Amino acid sequence: MSPTKTALALGILVLLGACQSQPAGGDTPALLSGTEADQKELREKIRDALPADKPVLLAHDALTRDSLLVIERAPPRDLRRPALNGRDLQRPEAFRLLLNNQRCWLERLGDGKRWEMVEASCIPAPGR
């Protein structure tokens, strides 16, 4: 086999391996670039996704190091109706940031609902 054919065959194998490593549906885990505009849009999308009466506090670097965001419910703030064991046992909300066809999406893992991140700058998560 000539060196050109060998290189071509290796290139095809690398491409096939890369295609197989992509999650189904073309979704790739993503990260936010970390600008203030990214974080502002993220807060808006999270507010849309969660009940309006519950305030949400996000870290300033949310979704900039990991594509998974878990939001736990806040414990009761008064003694009128505290949880029996002092903890809220409801499941936390989990979101994943994804890239699909150069578009950035915030997906709620519980039901698969998605919100497009229009203004945010997303990059593929490393190691994916």
GROMACS .gro file of C-alpha atoms in nm:
model
  128
    1MET     CA    1   0.000   0.000   0.000
    2SER     CA    2   0.138   0.343  -0.093
    3PRO     CA    3   0.201   0.609   0.176
    4THR     CA    4  -0.082   0.821   0.032
    5LYS     CA    5  -0.333   0.536   0.058
    6THR     CA    6  -0.213   0.454   0.409
    7ALA     CA    7  -0.257   0.815   0.518
    8LEU     CA    8  -0.601   0.827   0.359
    9ALA     CA    9  -0.705   0.503   0.531
   10LEU     CA   10  -0.582   0.634   0.868
   11GLY     CA   11  -0.767   0.961   0.812
   12ILE     CA   12  -1.090   0.777   0.742
   13LEU     CA   13  -1.047   0.566   1.057
   14VAL     CA   14  -0.992   0.879   1.265
   15LEU     CA   15  -1.304   1.041   1.119
   16LEU     CA   16  -1.512   0.730   1.183
   17GLY     CA   17  -1.391   0.718   1.542
   18ALA     CA   18  -1.475   1.084   1.592
   19CYS     CA   19  -1.824   1.037   1.450
   20GLN     CA   20  -1.892   0.746   1.683
   21SER     CA   21  -1.782   0.947   1.988
   22GLN     CA   22  -2.057   1.208   1.930
   23PRO     CA   23  -2.372   1.166   2.141
   24ALA     CA   24  -2.685   1.057   1.955
   25GLY     CA   25  -2.868   1.325   1.762
   26GLY     CA   26  -2.560   1.542   1.703
   27ASP     CA   27  -2.561   1.681   2.058
   28THR     CA   28  -2.220   1.763   2.199
   29PRO     CA   29  -2.168   1.868   2.563
   30ALA     CA   30  -2.077   2.237   2.569
   31LEU     CA   31  -1.947   2.512   2.795
   32LEU     CA   32  -2.021   2.882   2.812
   33SER     CA   33  -1.733   3.109   2.719
   34GLY     CA   34  -1.779   3.292   3.049
   35THR     CA   35  -1.884   3.642   2.947
   36GLU     CA   36  -2.136   3.845   3.145
   37ALA     CA   37  -2.379   3.820   2.851
   38ASP     CA   38  -2.357   3.439   2.870
   39GLN     CA   39  -2.438   3.441   3.240
   40LYS     CA   40  -2.723   3.689   3.195
   41GLU     CA   41  -2.890   3.472   2.931
   42LEU     CA   42  -2.833   3.159   3.144
   43ARG     CA   43  -3.010   3.324   3.441
   44GLU     CA   44  -3.303   3.417   3.213
   45LYS     CA   45  -3.335   3.062   3.075
   46ILE     CA   46  -3.315   2.908   3.424
   47ARG     CA   47  -3.583   3.152   3.543
   48ASP     CA   48  -3.804   3.040   3.251
   49ALA     CA   49  -3.744   2.673   3.336
   50LEU     CA   50  -3.817   2.689   3.709
   51PRO     CA   51  -4.121   2.799   3.911
   52ALA     CA   52  -4.148   3.179   3.917
   53ASP     CA   53  -4.188   3.202   4.295
   54LYS     CA   54  -3.851   3.040   4.366
   55PRO     CA   55  -3.541   3.263   4.347
   56VAL     CA   56  -3.233   3.100   4.196
   57LEU     CA   57  -2.874   3.184   4.284
   58LEU     CA   58  -2.613   3.078   4.026
   59ALA     CA   59  -2.236   3.090   4.056
   60HIS     CA   60  -2.066   3.351   3.838
   61ASP     CA   61  -1.891   3.070   3.648
   62ALA     CA   62  -2.188   2.835   3.602
   63LEU     CA   63  -2.149   2.606   3.298
   64THR     CA   64  -1.800   2.737   3.220
   65ARG     CA   65  -1.611   2.432   3.354
   66ASP     CA   66  -1.870   2.155   3.329
   67SER     CA   67  -2.165   2.108   3.094
   68LEU     CA   68  -2.387   1.989   3.381
   69LEU     CA   69  -2.567   2.230   3.615
   70VAL     CA   70  -2.752   2.097   3.920
   71ILE     CA   71  -2.982   2.330   4.112
   72GLU     CA   72  -3.088   2.218   4.457
   73ARG     CA   73  -3.392   2.351   4.633
   74ALA     CA   74  -3.332   2.593   4.917
   75PRO     CA   75  -3.412   2.474   5.269
   76PRO     CA   76  -3.712   2.628   5.450
   77ARG     CA   77  -3.637   2.978   5.580
   78ASP     CA   78  -3.884   2.989   5.869
   79LEU     CA   79  -4.019   2.756   6.137
   80ARG     CA   80  -4.384   2.762   6.028
   81ARG     CA   81  -4.350   2.461   5.794
   82PRO     CA   82  -4.002   2.307   5.822
   83ALA     CA   83  -3.928   1.968   5.670
   84LEU     CA   84  -3.956   1.687   5.923
   85ASN     CA   85  -3.590   1.596   5.906
   86GLY     CA   86  -3.468   1.947   5.826
   87ARG     CA   87  -3.403   1.868   5.459
   88ASP     CA   88  -3.593   1.906   5.136
   89LEU     CA   89  -3.604   1.558   4.983
   90GLN     CA   90  -3.727   1.668   4.641
   91ARG     CA   91  -3.497   1.585   4.353
   92PRO     CA   92  -3.278   1.876   4.237
   93GLU     CA   93  -3.320   2.017   3.886
   94ALA     CA   94  -3.042   1.922   3.646
   95PHE     CA   95  -2.955   2.095   3.319
   96ARG     CA   96  -2.699   2.019   3.049
   97LEU     CA   97  -2.553   2.265   2.799
   98LEU     CA   98  -2.532   2.121   2.447
   99LEU     CA   99  -2.411   2.219   2.101
  100ASN     CA  100  -2.610   2.094   1.803
  101ASN     CA  101  -2.539   2.221   1.450
  102GLN     CA  102  -2.352   2.527   1.585
  103ARG     CA  103  -2.653   2.617   1.803
  104CYS     CA  104  -2.635   2.620   2.182
  105TRP     CA  105  -2.912   2.458   2.389
  106LEU     CA  106  -2.991   2.434   2.760
  107GLU     CA  107  -3.165   2.103   2.825
  108ARG     CA  108  -3.355   2.011   3.143
  109LEU     CA  109  -3.261   1.649   3.209
  110GLY     CA  110  -3.583   1.558   3.390
  111ASP     CA  111  -3.808   1.597   3.087
  112GLY     CA  112  -3.576   1.679   2.794
  113LYS     CA  113  -3.724   2.026   2.739
  114ARG     CA  114  -3.481   2.264   2.568
  115TRP     CA  115  -3.422   2.636   2.548
  116GLU     CA  116  -3.201   2.783   2.278
  117MET     CA  117  -2.920   3.004   2.402
  118VAL     CA  118  -2.932   3.272   2.133
  119GLU     CA  119  -2.689   3.533   2.267
  120ALA     CA  120  -2.452   3.303   2.455
  121SER     CA  121  -2.120   3.192   2.315
  122CYS     CA  122  -2.078   2.816   2.356
  123ILE     CA  123  -1.776   2.598   2.293
  124PRO     CA  124  -1.748   2.217   2.289
  125ALA     CA  125  -1.659   2.072   2.629
  126PRO     CA  126  -1.303   1.935   2.632
  127GLY     CA  127  -1.251   1.561   2.633
  128ARG     CA  128  -1.572   1.490   2.444
   0.00000   0.00000   0.00000
